[in-house]
Amino acid sequence: MITNDRMKSILNAVVYSYITTAEPISSEVIVKDYGLNVSSATIRHDMLSLEKMGYLKKPHTSAGRIPTDKGYRFYVDNLMSKNIYDLNKSIKKEINENYKIKKEFNEIMRITSKLISKLTNNLGVVLAPNMASDTLRDIRFILLNNNRILITIITDSGLFYQKIMNITHDISEDNLDTIEKIIKKEFYGKSLEVVNDEMLEKIYQYYFKYRTMESIWKLIEDCLDFHDDEENIFLGNRCYIVKQPEFKEIERLNYLFDFIEEEKNLIQIIKKSFLSKQYDIVIGSEFGKESMQDCSVITRQYTIKGKPMGAISVLGPTRINYPKAISILDFIANRLSKILSE
Amino acid sequence: MITNDRMKSILNAVVYSYITTAEPISSEVIVKDYGLNVSSATIRHDMLSLEKMGYLKKPHTSAGRIPTDKGYRFYVDNLMSKNIYDLNKSIKKEINENYKIKKEFNEIMRITSKLISKLTNNLGVVLAPNMASDTLRDIRFILLNNNRILITIITDSGLFYQKIMNITHDISEDNLDTIEKIIKKEFYGKSLEVVNDEMLEKIYQYYFKYRTMESIWKLIEDCLDFHDDEENIFLGNRCYIVKQPEFKEIERLNYLFDFIEEEKNLIQIIKKSFLSKQYDIVIGSEFGKESMQDCSVITRQYTIKGKPMGAISVLGPTRINYPKAISILDFIANRLSKILSE
DNA sequence: GATTAGCACTCTCACAGCAAGAGTGCTAAT
DNA sequence: ATTAGCACTCTTGCTGTGAGAGTGCTAATC
């Protein structure tokens, strides 16, 4: 833990400067650009201490200093809040512009991930709400023709889902109405996962009454195949992060792409973050994964009708502009929560 | 046009070899690996002619030869068909495996693009069917509560679409039924785009009869906002193409990503290809675009119930393995057409 | 004790020069 | 028409060098 105020200022200066320039910071630069009123020798002295404490490191002997992951962590936890990034009007305007026209749900997820990519100059990621944990508000069956039924489900968060079910035996509209009523009576307000789990069991209480419909219940259960772990993720444009100097060696980029395009990986990372807190930051080595050790992920939850339902994230190098990214995520998350709650 | 048989063999050998090794081909290699029974000097002689005719080029004076775009074009049009790639069982099995479980429509598009990426080691692209040009089979309105209506549309190709409409005035179930009936009567079998274009005009024929519902018709028209040019595209994993040696300089990759992630660009390219023929190949300079001059795109249409509805593509360097890519696209397109037609 | 000037030291980076190797194009012979 | 032979050109990798950047340490100063 750093107690000395000047050393905090120096660490702050190094992080701040490195975030913008991607160049190691020398003692001279700190004297020149950040008015600390001491000589470069003094700065060097403090920097050496900071290095020994593990907050800074040097790429090589005669280079300036760059922050370690521990340095970033200290910055993020203790220094950053004082100078949180003030979003300028044009960014806010661009965000609002994007949500002006009402879009289909998947489209909203897509444009959100793209927007984050573009505004942060890194990779935007959106974890979509998982319907499985959402509660059933309405279910409708539409008989399309003799052997097809369209099932429509609406959840309390306003998400909807539909699927066409192929049936083998004819079924009458009346029978469908009965099924609808049974489901309404038994499952309204329960989560889709529970509906799926308990459907057959519950239905067999009606079994003697509706024996002829046994096969249809099985088909319905097949259609309502919701699981807690089936998350849906949207990655924004990659063209920005590809330009970050830390990925100028193609090898690094290969590692990164291999990792992020195996979607489970990112889902796991974001899921771990989003339920507990409003926002979370994971820095480089904190992932405990080789391929992510030069990257940070900032995650911000969004809500639907006040309930946390998913998260938006930025993935960038550990050198990412944390305050700016957080401000952007914040603004977008609020906007998104509002739109999805409508 | 190449008339000489040996020169055709040489061009074929150069393309084939370059596709697999990504290294310029020397006259010695051709003598050694492709039994032409002439000396390297003779090969050199022919290669010089091929270069003068524009089919081959040298990266620098003392290097072997690589094909020009014209060379690839000749290969693709005249030489390739003789040795079309024979898909091995494991590839076929992997494709079938992916389509085994029934998935939601968007999910099918997604896994298809990923599958193409993986199997071709390049970028898979899927152009989804455009609903606007598809014809209306069924429309249903479901009154969710006093101010929300769920509109469900099903097209003759079996695609479906739904949207929640917020209404300002109450409307009865009976009125909704009437609206449904009017739409059914007037628009069944017409394309969604036409439905959208002609709805208000047609409806005003009913105007005096249904004056009270004027506002609701406007809302419905807003919801059925289908346009011919609103294509939907899915890009597969990028991690494979990133590893191609032609993109080892990060600059090239930057150009490529800037281009492909501006979705209009790829949509335009694929759309131009897919409607006219079953498959199409565009090579490097043929795009007439700076940023695509080192890339080729192979496009294969797929059908729904016999009607061409979209396309799947591979984007790779001009050095892409054309026969293999074509075979893979072929197999996947057939599988996809079948699944989407069900 | 904290701060500072001064300086030797180390490492990077860009550039030049050089030798080996690859593959060509041309010439003259077959 | 084909081929052997060879000079020529260009790449690639290695080495060396000098300038520049920035450090850590020492000794002097506040």
PDB file of N, CA and C in Angstrom, chain A residues 205-286:
ATOM      1  N   GLN A 205     -50.088 -34.611 -13.294  1.00  0.00           N
ATOM      2  CA  GLN A 205     -51.210 -34.485 -12.373  1.00  0.00           C
ATOM      3  C   GLN A 205     -52.523 -34.373 -13.153  1.00  0.00           C
ATOM      4  N   TYR A 206     -52.389 -33.849 -14.368  1.00  0.00           N
ATOM      5  CA  TYR A 206     -53.574 -33.740 -15.221  1.00  0.00           C
ATOM      6  C   TYR A 206     -53.702 -34.955 -16.119  1.00  0.00           C
ATOM      7  N   TYR A 207     -52.809 -35.855 -15.977  1.00  0.00           N
ATOM      8  CA  TYR A 207     -52.647 -36.926 -16.955  1.00  0.00           C
ATOM      9  C   TYR A 207     -53.942 -37.641 -17.293  1.00  0.00           C
ATOM     10  N   PHE A 208     -54.665 -38.075 -16.279  1.00  0.00           N
ATOM     11  CA  PHE A 208     -55.858 -38.882 -16.557  1.00  0.00           C
ATOM     12  C   PHE A 208     -56.894 -38.073 -17.328  1.00  0.00           C
ATOM     13  N   LYS A 209     -56.909 -36.807 -16.990  1.00  0.00           N
ATOM     14  CA  LYS A 209     -57.857 -35.935 -17.643  1.00  0.00           C
ATOM     15  C   LYS A 209     -57.477 -35.714 -19.113  1.00  0.00           C
ATOM     16  N   TYR A 210     -56.172 -35.575 -19.368  1.00  0.00           N
ATOM     17  CA  TYR A 210     -55.740 -35.215 -20.719  1.00  0.00           C
ATOM     18  C   TYR A 210     -54.841 -36.281 -21.343  1.00  0.00           C
ATOM     19  N   ARG A 211     -55.148 -37.490 -21.064  1.00  0.00           N
ATOM     20  CA  ARG A 211     -54.336 -38.624 -21.502  1.00  0.00           C
ATOM     21  C   ARG A 211     -54.012 -38.559 -23.009  1.00  0.00           C
ATOM     22  N   THR A 212     -55.007 -38.175 -23.792  1.00  0.00           N
ATOM     23  CA  THR A 212     -54.798 -38.173 -25.241  1.00  0.00           C
ATOM     24  C   THR A 212     -53.726 -37.176 -25.675  1.00  0.00           C
ATOM     25  N   MET A 213     -53.424 -36.270 -24.777  1.00  0.00           N
ATOM     26  CA  MET A 213     -52.482 -35.244 -25.193  1.00  0.00           C
ATOM     27  C   MET A 213     -51.066 -35.477 -24.686  1.00  0.00           C
ATOM     28  N   GLU A 214     -50.786 -36.658 -24.230  1.00  0.00           N
ATOM     29  CA  GLU A 214     -49.464 -36.900 -23.655  1.00  0.00           C
ATOM     30  C   GLU A 214     -48.335 -36.526 -24.621  1.00  0.00           C
ATOM     31  N   SER A 215     -48.483 -36.943 -25.882  1.00  0.00           N
ATOM     32  CA  SER A 215     -47.390 -36.704 -26.833  1.00  0.00           C
ATOM     33  C   SER A 215     -47.156 -35.207 -27.055  1.00  0.00           C
ATOM     34  N   ILE A 216     -48.229 -34.456 -27.052  1.00  0.00           N
ATOM     35  CA  ILE A 216     -48.069 -33.021 -27.298  1.00  0.00           C
ATOM     36  C   ILE A 216     -47.319 -32.346 -26.158  1.00  0.00           C
ATOM     37  N   TRP A 217     -47.535 -32.799 -24.959  1.00  0.00           N
ATOM     38  CA  TRP A 217     -46.819 -32.221 -23.815  1.00  0.00           C
ATOM     39  C   TRP A 217     -45.321 -32.446 -23.941  1.00  0.00           C
ATOM     40  N   LYS A 218     -44.955 -33.620 -24.395  1.00  0.00           N
ATOM     41  CA  LYS A 218     -43.526 -33.914 -24.584  1.00  0.00           C
ATOM     42  C   LYS A 218     -42.922 -32.970 -25.611  1.00  0.00           C
ATOM     43  N   LEU A 219     -43.682 -32.744 -26.692  1.00  0.00           N
ATOM     44  CA  LEU A 219     -43.192 -31.835 -27.726  1.00  0.00           C
ATOM     45  C   LEU A 219     -43.025 -30.413 -27.184  1.00  0.00           C
ATOM     46  N   ILE A 220     -44.004 -29.999 -26.412  1.00  0.00           N
ATOM     47  CA  ILE A 220     -43.922 -28.654 -25.835  1.00  0.00           C
ATOM     48  C   ILE A 220     -42.710 -28.546 -24.934  1.00  0.00           C
ATOM     49  N   GLU A 221     -42.506 -29.548 -24.133  1.00  0.00           N
ATOM     50  CA  GLU A 221     -41.346 -29.513 -23.246  1.00  0.00           C
ATOM     51  C   GLU A 221     -40.053 -29.405 -24.050  1.00  0.00           C
ATOM     52  N   ASP A 222     -39.988 -30.132 -25.179  1.00  0.00           N
ATOM     53  CA  ASP A 222     -38.806 -30.041 -26.034  1.00  0.00           C
ATOM     54  C   ASP A 222     -38.571 -28.619 -26.528  1.00  0.00           C
ATOM     55  N   CYS A 223     -39.664 -27.944 -26.841  1.00  0.00           N
ATOM     56  CA  CYS A 223     -39.545 -26.585 -27.374  1.00  0.00           C
ATOM     57  C   CYS A 223     -39.088 -25.583 -26.323  1.00  0.00           C
ATOM     58  N   LEU A 224     -39.524 -25.782 -25.106  1.00  0.00           N
ATOM     59  CA  LEU A 224     -39.200 -24.826 -24.032  1.00  0.00           C
ATOM     60  C   LEU A 224     -37.907 -25.238 -23.353  1.00  0.00           C
ATOM     61  N   ASP A 225     -36.886 -25.325 -24.173  1.00  0.00           N
ATOM     62  CA  ASP A 225     -35.652 -25.941 -23.709  1.00  0.00           C
ATOM     63  C   ASP A 225     -34.707 -24.887 -23.152  1.00  0.00           C
ATOM     64  N   PHE A 226     -35.083 -24.297 -22.033  1.00  0.00           N
ATOM     65  CA  PHE A 226     -34.289 -23.205 -21.473  1.00  0.00           C
ATOM     66  C   PHE A 226     -33.336 -23.708 -20.406  1.00  0.00           C
ATOM     67  N   HIS A 227     -32.105 -23.216 -20.487  1.00  0.00           N
ATOM     68  CA  HIS A 227     -31.137 -23.609 -19.477  1.00  0.00           C
ATOM     69  C   HIS A 227     -30.386 -22.398 -18.970  1.00  0.00           C
ATOM     70  N   ASP A 228     -30.027 -22.514 -17.733  1.00  0.00           N
ATOM     71  CA  ASP A 228     -29.349 -21.440 -17.037  1.00  0.00           C
ATOM     72  C   ASP A 228     -28.038 -21.058 -17.715  1.00  0.00           C
ATOM     73  N   ASP A 229     -27.390 -22.024 -18.328  1.00  0.00           N
ATOM     74  CA  ASP A 229     -26.033 -21.776 -18.828  1.00  0.00           C
ATOM     75  C   ASP A 229     -25.977 -21.464 -20.325  1.00  0.00           C
ATOM     76  N   GLU A 230     -27.135 -21.229 -20.912  1.00  0.00           N
ATOM     77  CA  GLU A 230     -27.108 -20.891 -22.337  1.00  0.00           C
ATOM     78  C   GLU A 230     -27.130 -19.393 -22.540  1.00  0.00           C
ATOM     79  N   GLU A 231     -25.953 -18.826 -22.404  1.00  0.00           N
ATOM     80  CA  GLU A 231     -25.842 -17.384 -22.509  1.00  0.00           C
ATOM     81  C   GLU A 231     -25.594 -17.009 -23.961  1.00  0.00           C
ATOM     82  N   ASN A 232     -25.958 -15.820 -24.262  1.00  0.00           N
ATOM     83  CA  ASN A 232     -25.785 -15.308 -25.611  1.00  0.00           C
ATOM     84  C   ASN A 232     -24.898 -14.076 -25.548  1.00  0.00           C
ATOM     85  N   ILE A 233     -23.862 -14.073 -26.378  1.00  0.00           N
ATOM     86  CA  ILE A 233     -22.903 -12.975 -26.291  1.00  0.00           C
ATOM     87  C   ILE A 233     -22.742 -12.317 -27.649  1.00  0.00           C
ATOM     88  N   PHE A 234     -22.534 -11.011 -27.628  1.00  0.00           N
ATOM     89  CA  PHE A 234     -22.342 -10.265 -28.868  1.00  0.00           C
ATOM     90  C   PHE A 234     -21.010  -9.530 -28.819  1.00  0.00           C
ATOM     91  N   LEU A 235     -20.187  -9.772 -29.806  1.00  0.00           N
ATOM     92  CA  LEU A 235     -18.918  -9.048 -29.885  1.00  0.00           C
ATOM     93  C   LEU A 235     -19.036  -7.933 -30.916  1.00  0.00           C
ATOM     94  N   GLY A 236     -18.535  -6.774 -30.561  1.00  0.00           N
ATOM     95  CA  GLY A 236     -18.570  -5.639 -31.490  1.00  0.00           C
ATOM     96  C   GLY A 236     -17.463  -5.728 -32.518  1.00  0.00           C
ATOM     97  N   ASN A 237     -17.263  -4.648 -33.223  1.00  0.00           N
ATOM     98  CA  ASN A 237     -16.218  -4.639 -34.250  1.00  0.00           C
ATOM     99  C   ASN A 237     -14.831  -4.837 -33.643  1.00  0.00           C
ATOM    100  N   ARG A 238     -14.050  -5.606 -34.374  1.00  0.00           N
ATOM    101  CA  ARG A 238     -12.682  -5.873 -33.930  1.00  0.00           C
ATOM    102  C   ARG A 238     -11.692  -4.874 -34.500  1.00  0.00           C
ATOM    103  N   CYS A 239     -12.109  -4.064 -35.435  1.00  0.00           N
ATOM    104  CA  CYS A 239     -11.138  -3.265 -36.174  1.00  0.00           C
ATOM    105  C   CYS A 239     -10.434  -2.234 -35.304  1.00  0.00           C
ATOM    106  N   TYR A 240     -11.004  -1.908 -34.166  1.00  0.00           N
ATOM    107  CA  TYR A 240     -10.363  -0.917 -33.311  1.00  0.00           C
ATOM    108  C   TYR A 240      -9.274  -1.542 -32.443  1.00  0.00           C
ATOM    109  N   ILE A 241      -9.602  -2.631 -31.809  1.00  0.00           N
ATOM    110  CA  ILE A 241      -8.616  -3.254 -30.919  1.00  0.00           C
ATOM    111  C   ILE A 241      -7.427  -3.766 -31.712  1.00  0.00           C
ATOM    112  N   VAL A 242      -7.678  -4.136 -32.960  1.00  0.00           N
ATOM    113  CA  VAL A 242      -6.596  -4.619 -33.827  1.00  0.00           C
ATOM    114  C   VAL A 242      -5.531  -3.536 -34.015  1.00  0.00           C
ATOM    115  N   LYS A 243      -5.947  -2.293 -33.874  1.00  0.00           N
ATOM    116  CA  LYS A 243      -5.010  -1.188 -34.100  1.00  0.00           C
ATOM    117  C   LYS A 243      -4.240  -0.796 -32.843  1.00  0.00           C
ATOM    118  N   GLN A 244      -4.605  -1.354 -31.712  1.00  0.00           N
ATOM    119  CA  GLN A 244      -3.890  -1.019 -30.481  1.00  0.00           C
ATOM    120  C   GLN A 244      -2.441  -1.487 -30.583  1.00  0.00           C
ATOM    121  N   PRO A 245      -1.521  -0.627 -30.167  1.00  0.00           N
ATOM    122  CA  PRO A 245      -0.097  -0.958 -30.353  1.00  0.00           C
ATOM    123  C   PRO A 245       0.340  -2.256 -29.672  1.00  0.00           C
ATOM    124  N   GLU A 246      -0.356  -2.647 -28.585  1.00  0.00           N
ATOM    125  CA  GLU A 246       0.076  -3.895 -27.935  1.00  0.00           C
ATOM    126  C   GLU A 246      -0.149  -5.119 -28.813  1.00  0.00           C
ATOM    127  N   PHE A 247      -0.927  -4.951 -29.884  1.00  0.00           N
ATOM    128  CA  PHE A 247      -1.177  -6.111 -30.742  1.00  0.00           C
ATOM    129  C   PHE A 247      -0.489  -5.964 -32.089  1.00  0.00           C
ATOM    130  N   LYS A 248       0.543  -5.120 -32.125  1.00  0.00           N
ATOM    131  CA  LYS A 248       1.208  -4.967 -33.416  1.00  0.00           C
ATOM    132  C   LYS A 248       1.976  -6.232 -33.795  1.00  0.00           C
ATOM    133  N   GLU A 249       2.364  -7.012 -32.805  1.00  0.00           N
ATOM    134  CA  GLU A 249       2.901  -8.338 -33.137  1.00  0.00           C
ATOM    135  C   GLU A 249       1.720  -9.298 -33.322  1.00  0.00           C
ATOM    136  N   ILE A 250       1.683  -9.870 -34.484  1.00  0.00           N
ATOM    137  CA  ILE A 250       0.531 -10.675 -34.881  1.00  0.00           C
ATOM    138  C   ILE A 250       0.291 -11.849 -33.934  1.00  0.00           C
ATOM    139  N   GLU A 251       1.329 -12.333 -33.310  1.00  0.00           N
ATOM    140  CA  GLU A 251       1.206 -13.459 -32.370  1.00  0.00           C
ATOM    141  C   GLU A 251       0.224 -13.160 -31.236  1.00  0.00           C
ATOM    142  N   ARG A 252       0.384 -11.980 -30.680  1.00  0.00           N
ATOM    143  CA  ARG A 252      -0.483 -11.544 -29.591  1.00  0.00           C
ATOM    144  C   ARG A 252      -1.938 -11.575 -30.029  1.00  0.00           C
ATOM    145  N   LEU A 253      -2.142 -11.061 -31.217  1.00  0.00           N
ATOM    146  CA  LEU A 253      -3.483 -10.980 -31.766  1.00  0.00           C
ATOM    147  C   LEU A 253      -4.058 -12.384 -31.946  1.00  0.00           C
ATOM    148  N   ASN A 254      -3.243 -13.291 -32.427  1.00  0.00           N
ATOM    149  CA  ASN A 254      -3.688 -14.669 -32.593  1.00  0.00           C
ATOM    150  C   ASN A 254      -4.183 -15.239 -31.276  1.00  0.00           C
ATOM    151  N   TYR A 255      -3.382 -15.063 -30.241  1.00  0.00           N
ATOM    152  CA  TYR A 255      -3.779 -15.542 -28.914  1.00  0.00           C
ATOM    153  C   TYR A 255      -5.121 -14.958 -28.514  1.00  0.00           C
ATOM    154  N   LEU A 256      -5.203 -13.641 -28.647  1.00  0.00           N
ATOM    155  CA  LEU A 256      -6.416 -12.952 -28.224  1.00  0.00           C
ATOM    156  C   LEU A 256      -7.647 -13.481 -28.961  1.00  0.00           C
ATOM    157  N   PHE A 257      -7.544 -13.578 -30.274  1.00  0.00           N
ATOM    158  CA  PHE A 257      -8.691 -14.013 -31.065  1.00  0.00           C
ATOM    159  C   PHE A 257      -9.074 -15.447 -30.733  1.00  0.00           C
ATOM    160  N   ASP A 258      -8.073 -16.297 -30.594  1.00  0.00           N
ATOM    161  CA  ASP A 258      -8.376 -17.679 -30.216  1.00  0.00           C
ATOM    162  C   ASP A 258      -9.192 -17.704 -28.934  1.00  0.00           C
ATOM    163  N   PHE A 259      -8.810 -16.836 -28.017  1.00  0.00           N
ATOM    164  CA  PHE A 259      -9.466 -16.844 -26.723  1.00  0.00           C
ATOM    165  C   PHE A 259     -10.874 -16.263 -26.787  1.00  0.00           C
ATOM    166  N   ILE A 260     -11.011 -15.084 -27.365  1.00  0.00           N
ATOM    167  CA  ILE A 260     -12.311 -14.417 -27.301  1.00  0.00           C
ATOM    168  C   ILE A 260     -13.346 -15.071 -28.197  1.00  0.00           C
ATOM    169  N   GLU A 261     -12.904 -15.726 -29.265  1.00  0.00           N
ATOM    170  CA  GLU A 261     -13.901 -16.312 -30.157  1.00  0.00           C
ATOM    171  C   GLU A 261     -14.347 -17.703 -29.696  1.00  0.00           C
ATOM    172  N   GLU A 262     -13.699 -18.211 -28.687  1.00  0.00           N
ATOM    173  CA  GLU A 262     -14.249 -19.359 -27.977  1.00  0.00           C
ATOM    174  C   GLU A 262     -15.190 -18.755 -26.939  1.00  0.00           C
ATOM    175  N   GLU A 263     -16.458 -18.638 -27.296  1.00  0.00           N
ATOM    176  CA  GLU A 263     -17.337 -17.727 -26.563  1.00  0.00           C
ATOM    177  C   GLU A 263     -17.493 -18.039 -25.076  1.00  0.00           C
ATOM    178  N   LYS A 264     -17.357 -19.303 -24.754  1.00  0.00           N
ATOM    179  CA  LYS A 264     -17.481 -19.670 -23.336  1.00  0.00           C
ATOM    180  C   LYS A 264     -16.542 -18.843 -22.461  1.00  0.00           C
ATOM    181  N   ASN A 265     -15.342 -18.614 -22.954  1.00  0.00           N
ATOM    182  CA  ASN A 265     -14.338 -17.898 -22.171  1.00  0.00           C
ATOM    183  C   ASN A 265     -14.821 -16.532 -21.713  1.00  0.00           C
ATOM    184  N   LEU A 266     -15.260 -15.738 -22.674  1.00  0.00           N
ATOM    185  CA  LEU A 266     -15.699 -14.383 -22.331  1.00  0.00           C
ATOM    186  C   LEU A 266     -16.975 -14.406 -21.500  1.00  0.00           C
ATOM    187  N   ILE A 267     -17.853 -15.333 -21.842  1.00  0.00           N
ATOM    188  CA  ILE A 267     -19.094 -15.447 -21.072  1.00  0.00           C
ATOM    189  C   ILE A 267     -18.780 -15.687 -19.610  1.00  0.00           C
ATOM    190  N   GLN A 268     -17.852 -16.598 -19.390  1.00  0.00           N
ATOM    191  CA  GLN A 268     -17.469 -16.939 -18.021  1.00  0.00           C
ATOM    192  C   GLN A 268     -16.923 -15.717 -17.285  1.00  0.00           C
ATOM    193  N   ILE A 269     -16.053 -14.991 -17.953  1.00  0.00           N
ATOM    194  CA  ILE A 269     -15.442 -13.812 -17.338  1.00  0.00           C
ATOM    195  C   ILE A 269     -16.495 -12.770 -16.983  1.00  0.00           C
ATOM    196  N   ILE A 270     -17.370 -12.494 -17.933  1.00  0.00           N
ATOM    197  CA  ILE A 270     -18.356 -11.436 -17.709  1.00  0.00           C
ATOM    198  C   ILE A 270     -19.401 -11.863 -16.684  1.00  0.00           C
ATOM    199  N   LYS A 271     -19.788 -13.118 -16.774  1.00  0.00           N
ATOM    200  CA  LYS A 271     -20.799 -13.619 -15.840  1.00  0.00           C
ATOM    201  C   LYS A 271     -20.313 -13.545 -14.403  1.00  0.00           C
ATOM    202  N   LYS A 272     -19.026 -13.851 -14.241  1.00  0.00           N
ATOM    203  CA  LYS A 272     -18.448 -13.796 -12.905  1.00  0.00           C
ATOM    204  C   LYS A 272     -18.559 -12.382 -12.330  1.00  0.00           C
ATOM    205  N   SER A 273     -18.454 -11.395 -13.216  1.00  0.00           N
ATOM    206  CA  SER A 273     -18.450 -10.005 -12.763  1.00  0.00           C
ATOM    207  C   SER A 273     -19.838  -9.437 -12.499  1.00  0.00           C
ATOM    208  N   PHE A 274     -20.786  -9.745 -13.384  1.00  0.00           N
ATOM    209  CA  PHE A 274     -21.908  -8.831 -13.480  1.00  0.00           C
ATOM    210  C   PHE A 274     -22.993  -8.974 -12.426  1.00  0.00           C
ATOM    211  N   LEU A 275     -23.151 -10.142 -11.857  1.00  0.00           N
ATOM    212  CA  LEU A 275     -24.280 -10.299 -10.949  1.00  0.00           C
ATOM    213  C   LEU A 275     -24.057  -9.638  -9.602  1.00  0.00           C
ATOM    214  N   SER A 276     -22.787  -9.676  -9.153  1.00  0.00           N
ATOM    215  CA  SER A 276     -22.526  -9.183  -7.804  1.00  0.00           C
ATOM    216  C   SER A 276     -22.525  -7.661  -7.714  1.00  0.00           C
ATOM    217  N   LYS A 277     -21.843  -7.012  -8.645  1.00  0.00           N
ATOM    218  CA  LYS A 277     -21.713  -5.562  -8.473  1.00  0.00           C
ATOM    219  C   LYS A 277     -22.148  -4.817  -9.727  1.00  0.00           C
ATOM    220  N   GLN A 278     -22.315  -3.526  -9.576  1.00  0.00           N
ATOM    221  CA  GLN A 278     -22.730  -2.739 -10.720  1.00  0.00           C
ATOM    222  C   GLN A 278     -21.630  -2.682 -11.766  1.00  0.00           C
ATOM    223  N   TYR A 279     -20.400  -2.442 -11.311  1.00  0.00           N
ATOM    224  CA  TYR A 279     -19.328  -2.633 -12.286  1.00  0.00           C
ATOM    225  C   TYR A 279     -18.109  -3.300 -11.687  1.00  0.00           C
ATOM    226  N   ASP A 280     -17.326  -3.895 -12.558  1.00  0.00           N
ATOM    227  CA  ASP A 280     -16.195  -4.688 -12.117  1.00  0.00           C
ATOM    228  C   ASP A 280     -15.073  -4.562 -13.138  1.00  0.00           C
ATOM    229  N   ILE A 281     -13.860  -4.599 -12.645  1.00  0.00           N
ATOM    230  CA  ILE A 281     -12.699  -4.519 -13.535  1.00  0.00           C
ATOM    231  C   ILE A 281     -11.779  -5.698 -13.253  1.00  0.00           C
ATOM    232  N   VAL A 282     -11.350  -6.365 -14.283  1.00  0.00           N
ATOM    233  CA  VAL A 282     -10.370  -7.432 -14.116  1.00  0.00           C
ATOM    234  C   VAL A 282      -9.147  -7.077 -14.962  1.00  0.00           C
ATOM    235  N   ILE A 283      -7.993  -7.146 -14.335  1.00  0.00           N
ATOM    236  CA  ILE A 283      -6.772  -6.640 -14.965  1.00  0.00           C
ATOM    237  C   ILE A 283      -5.741  -7.744 -15.190  1.00  0.00           C
ATOM    238  N   GLY A 284      -5.368  -7.949 -16.435  1.00  0.00           N
ATOM    239  CA  GLY A 284      -4.246  -8.795 -16.835  1.00  0.00           C
ATOM    240  C   GLY A 284      -4.113 -10.093 -16.070  1.00  0.00           C
ATOM    241  N   SER A 285      -3.109 -10.159 -15.220  1.00  0.00           N
ATOM    242  CA  SER A 285      -2.803 -11.405 -14.530  1.00  0.00           C
ATOM    243  C   SER A 285      -3.935 -11.866 -13.612  1.00  0.00           C
ATOM    244  N   GLU A 286      -4.830 -10.954 -13.255  1.00  0.00           N
ATOM    245  CA  GLU A 286      -5.947 -11.328 -12.372  1.00  0.00           C
ATOM    246  C   GLU A 286      -6.858 -12.382 -13.000  1.00  0.00           C
TER     247      GLU A 286
END
